[in-house]
PDB file of C-alpha atoms in Angstrom:
ATOM      1  CA  MET P   1      -0.775 -21.205 -15.704  1.00  0.00           C
ATOM      2  CA  SER P   2      -3.307 -19.841 -13.201  1.00  0.00           C
ATOM      3  CA  GLU P   3      -6.919 -20.992 -13.004  1.00  0.00           C
ATOM      4  CA  VAL P   4      -8.116 -17.683 -14.469  1.00  0.00           C
ATOM      5  CA  GLN P   5      -5.645 -17.905 -17.361  1.00  0.00           C
ATOM      6  CA  ILE P   6      -6.800 -21.446 -18.118  1.00  0.00           C
ATOM      7  CA  LEU P   7     -10.444 -20.350 -18.068  1.00  0.00           C
ATOM      8  CA  ARG P   8      -9.740 -17.339 -20.292  1.00  0.00           C
ATOM      9  CA  THR P   9      -7.854 -19.448 -22.835  1.00  0.00           C
ATOM     10  CA  VAL P  10     -10.730 -21.915 -23.212  1.00  0.00           C
ATOM     11  CA  LEU P  11     -13.558 -19.380 -22.911  1.00  0.00           C
ATOM     12  CA  ASP P  12     -11.996 -16.981 -25.420  1.00  0.00           C
ATOM     13  CA  ARG P  13     -11.881 -19.863 -27.912  1.00  0.00           C
ATOM     14  CA  TRP P  14     -15.522 -20.718 -27.073  1.00  0.00           C
ATOM     15  CA  ARG P  15     -16.638 -17.078 -27.361  1.00  0.00           C
ATOM     16  CA  SER P  16     -14.888 -16.626 -30.703  1.00  0.00           C
ATOM     17  CA  ALA P  17     -16.664 -19.687 -32.105  1.00  0.00           C
ATOM     18  CA  VAL P  18     -20.053 -18.583 -30.705  1.00  0.00           C
ATOM     19  CA  ASP P  19     -19.613 -15.097 -32.174  1.00  0.00           C
ATOM     20  CA  ALA P  20     -18.672 -16.619 -35.565  1.00  0.00           C
ATOM     21  CA  HIS P  21     -21.750 -18.912 -35.493  1.00  0.00           C
ATOM     22  CA  ASP P  22     -19.454 -21.921 -35.983  1.00  0.00           C
ATOM     23  CA  PRO P  23     -21.151 -24.795 -34.093  1.00  0.00           C
ATOM     24  CA  ASP P  24     -18.447 -27.351 -34.895  1.00  0.00           C
ATOM     25  CA  ARG P  25     -15.730 -25.033 -33.588  1.00  0.00           C
ATOM     26  CA  VAL P  26     -17.819 -24.409 -30.445  1.00  0.00           C
ATOM     27  CA  ALA P  27     -18.124 -28.174 -29.959  1.00  0.00           C
ATOM     28  CA  SER P  28     -14.344 -28.598 -30.332  1.00  0.00           C
ATOM     29  CA  CYS P  29     -13.967 -26.654 -27.054  1.00  0.00           C
ATOM     30  CA  PHE P  30     -15.673 -29.551 -25.237  1.00  0.00           C
ATOM     31  CA  THR P  31     -14.582 -33.054 -24.263  1.00  0.00           C
ATOM     32  CA  GLU P  32     -15.982 -35.965 -26.274  1.00  0.00           C
ATOM     33  CA  ASP P  33     -18.198 -36.893 -23.284  1.00  0.00           C
ATOM     34  CA  ALA P  34     -19.078 -33.387 -22.078  1.00  0.00           C
ATOM     35  CA  ILE P  35     -22.300 -32.869 -20.150  1.00  0.00           C
ATOM     36  CA  PHE P  36     -23.911 -29.786 -21.674  1.00  0.00           C
ATOM     37  CA  GLN P  37     -26.858 -27.931 -20.132  1.00  0.00           C
ATOM     38  CA  GLY P  38     -27.887 -24.816 -22.020  1.00  0.00           C
ATOM     39  CA  LEU P  39     -31.412 -23.447 -21.723  1.00  0.00           C
ATOM     40  CA  ARG P  40     -32.906 -26.643 -23.155  1.00  0.00           C
ATOM     41  CA  PRO P  41     -32.699 -30.284 -22.001  1.00  0.00           C
ATOM     42  CA  TYR P  42     -29.141 -31.467 -21.473  1.00  0.00           C
ATOM     43  CA  THR P  43     -27.044 -33.449 -23.927  1.00  0.00           C
ATOM     44  CA  VAL P  44     -23.862 -35.460 -23.669  1.00  0.00           C
ATOM     45  CA  GLY P  45     -21.039 -35.145 -26.183  1.00  0.00           C
ATOM     46  CA  ARG P  46     -19.895 -32.808 -28.904  1.00  0.00           C
ATOM     47  CA  ASP P  47     -22.730 -33.615 -31.318  1.00  0.00           C
ATOM     48  CA  GLY P  48     -25.277 -32.248 -28.850  1.00  0.00           C
ATOM     49  CA  VAL P  49     -23.210 -29.101 -28.285  1.00  0.00           C
ATOM     50  CA  ALA P  50     -22.919 -28.514 -32.043  1.00  0.00           C
ATOM     51  CA  ALA P  51     -26.661 -29.051 -32.538  1.00  0.00           C
ATOM     52  CA  TYR P  52     -27.473 -26.600 -29.729  1.00  0.00           C
ATOM     53  CA  TYR P  53     -25.319 -23.842 -31.185  1.00  0.00           C
ATOM     54  CA  ALA P  54     -26.432 -24.565 -34.769  1.00  0.00           C
ATOM     55  CA  ALA P  55     -29.977 -23.741 -33.603  1.00  0.00           C
ATOM     56  CA  GLN P  56     -28.918 -20.374 -32.175  1.00  0.00           C
ATOM     57  CA  PRO P  57     -29.685 -17.251 -34.223  1.00  0.00           C
ATOM     58  CA  PHE P  58     -27.081 -15.636 -36.435  1.00  0.00           C
ATOM     59  CA  GLY P  59     -25.628 -12.585 -34.746  1.00  0.00           C
ATOM     60  CA  LEU P  60     -25.527 -14.233 -31.296  1.00  0.00           C
ATOM     61  CA  THR P  61     -22.574 -12.939 -29.279  1.00  0.00           C
ATOM     62  CA  ALA P  62     -21.183 -13.858 -25.888  1.00  0.00           C
ATOM     63  CA  THR P  63     -19.301 -11.791 -23.353  1.00  0.00           C
ATOM     64  CA  TYR P  64     -18.267 -13.176 -20.002  1.00  0.00           C
ATOM     65  CA  ASP P  65     -16.932 -12.161 -16.635  1.00  0.00           C
ATOM     66  CA  ILE P  66     -15.202 -14.747 -14.443  1.00  0.00           C
ATOM     67  CA  ARG P  67     -16.628 -14.554 -10.913  1.00  0.00           C
ATOM     68  CA  GLU P  68     -14.823 -17.500  -9.303  1.00  0.00           C
ATOM     69  CA  ALA P  69     -12.115 -19.974 -10.298  1.00  0.00           C
ATOM     70  CA  ARG P  70     -10.905 -23.036  -8.411  1.00  0.00           C
ATOM     71  CA  ARG P  71      -8.394 -25.763  -9.218  1.00  0.00           C
ATOM     72  CA  PHE P  72      -9.479 -29.078  -7.734  1.00  0.00           C
ATOM     73  CA  ALA P  73      -6.656 -31.141  -9.224  1.00  0.00           C
ATOM     74  CA  ASP P  74      -3.768 -30.633 -11.631  1.00  0.00           C
ATOM     75  CA  ASP P  75      -6.102 -31.439 -14.525  1.00  0.00           C
ATOM     76  CA  LEU P  76      -9.415 -29.990 -13.236  1.00  0.00           C
ATOM     77  CA  VAL P  77     -10.520 -26.327 -13.048  1.00  0.00           C
ATOM     78  CA  LEU P  78     -13.938 -25.006 -12.043  1.00  0.00           C
ATOM     79  CA  GLY P  79     -15.195 -21.667 -13.279  1.00  0.00           C
ATOM     80  CA  TYR P  80     -18.271 -19.684 -12.302  1.00  0.00           C
ATOM     81  CA  LEU P  81     -19.140 -16.854 -14.680  1.00  0.00           C
ATOM     82  CA  GLU P  82     -21.665 -14.262 -15.642  1.00  0.00           C
ATOM     83  CA  VAL P  83     -22.334 -14.399 -19.386  1.00  0.00           C
ATOM     84  CA  GLU P  84     -24.269 -11.962 -21.509  1.00  0.00           C
ATOM     85  CA  PHE P  85     -25.616 -13.366 -24.753  1.00  0.00           C
ATOM     86  CA  GLY P  86     -26.372 -10.593 -27.221  1.00  0.00           C
ATOM     87  CA  PHE P  87     -28.925 -10.833 -30.017  1.00  0.00           C
ATOM     88  CA  THR P  88     -29.653  -8.692 -33.060  1.00  0.00           C
ATOM     89  CA  ASP P  89     -33.434  -8.749 -32.626  1.00  0.00           C
ATOM     90  CA  ARG P  90     -34.085  -8.754 -28.859  1.00  0.00           C
ATOM     91  CA  PRO P  91     -32.593  -7.653 -25.553  1.00  0.00           C
ATOM     92  CA  ALA P  92     -29.479  -9.380 -24.272  1.00  0.00           C
ATOM     93  CA  LEU P  93     -29.831 -12.329 -21.904  1.00  0.00           C
ATOM     94  CA  THR P  94     -27.584 -12.492 -18.831  1.00  0.00           C
ATOM     95  CA  VAL P  95     -27.034 -15.910 -17.278  1.00  0.00           C
ATOM     96  CA  SER P  96     -24.822 -17.627 -14.749  1.00  0.00           C
ATOM     97  CA  LEU P  97     -22.554 -20.317 -16.145  1.00  0.00           C
ATOM     98  CA  GLY P  98     -20.656 -23.042 -14.355  1.00  0.00           C
ATOM     99  CA  VAL P  99     -17.940 -24.876 -16.271  1.00  0.00           C
ATOM    100  CA  LEU P 100     -15.633 -27.685 -15.315  1.00  0.00           C
ATOM    101  CA  LEU P 101     -12.496 -27.832 -17.444  1.00  0.00           C
ATOM    102  CA  ARG P 102     -10.392 -30.956 -17.863  1.00  0.00           C
ATOM    103  CA  ARG P 103      -6.860 -31.109 -19.170  1.00  0.00           C
ATOM    104  CA  ILE P 104      -6.544 -33.821 -21.770  1.00  0.00           C
ATOM    105  CA  ASP P 105      -2.967 -34.235 -22.952  1.00  0.00           C
ATOM    106  CA  ASP P 106      -1.803 -30.635 -23.488  1.00  0.00           C
ATOM    107  CA  ASP P 107      -5.237 -29.079 -24.031  1.00  0.00           C
ATOM    108  CA  TRP P 108      -7.932 -27.817 -21.671  1.00  0.00           C
ATOM    109  CA  LEU P 109     -11.526 -28.636 -22.664  1.00  0.00           C
ATOM    110  CA  ILE P 110     -14.969 -28.100 -21.153  1.00  0.00           C
ATOM    111  CA  GLY P 111     -16.196 -31.327 -19.546  1.00  0.00           C
ATOM    112  CA  HIS P 112     -19.298 -29.853 -17.916  1.00  0.00           C
ATOM    113  CA  TYR P 113     -21.279 -26.722 -18.849  1.00  0.00           C
ATOM    114  CA  GLN P 114     -24.397 -25.590 -17.000  1.00  0.00           C
ATOM    115  CA  VAL P 115     -26.342 -22.391 -17.552  1.00  0.00           C
ATOM    116  CA  SER P 116     -28.792 -20.864 -15.102  1.00  0.00           C
ATOM    117  CA  LYS P 117     -31.008 -17.831 -15.591  1.00  0.00           C
ATOM    118  CA  LEU P 118     -30.437 -17.049 -11.901  1.00  0.00           C
ATOM    119  CA  HIS P 119     -27.524 -14.672 -11.399  1.00  0.00           C
TER     120      HIS P 119
END
């Protein structure tokens, strides 16, 4: 599977969970020890990811465009994306997102997630 296919598989699962406002399903896209940096102070682990997305407003949606993809090892893929988060009550927010995916057994999960308002 190509780097882009790997990213799409994981990020489509992430996007579906974000769009459904299902914080636990969002968190299941991450490794147990994931470093997560949204637009608030960072957390480590799935509990922090779930808490972050539980605090997001209902109706939040995510669309993404993969800008760059690199495979650094058989079990490590880097992705750099532009993501637009849509809201029901305010203008959309476009951010840059860097993710580092790790293969654990037969699954790919997000091990590092960092958002920047610069894009």
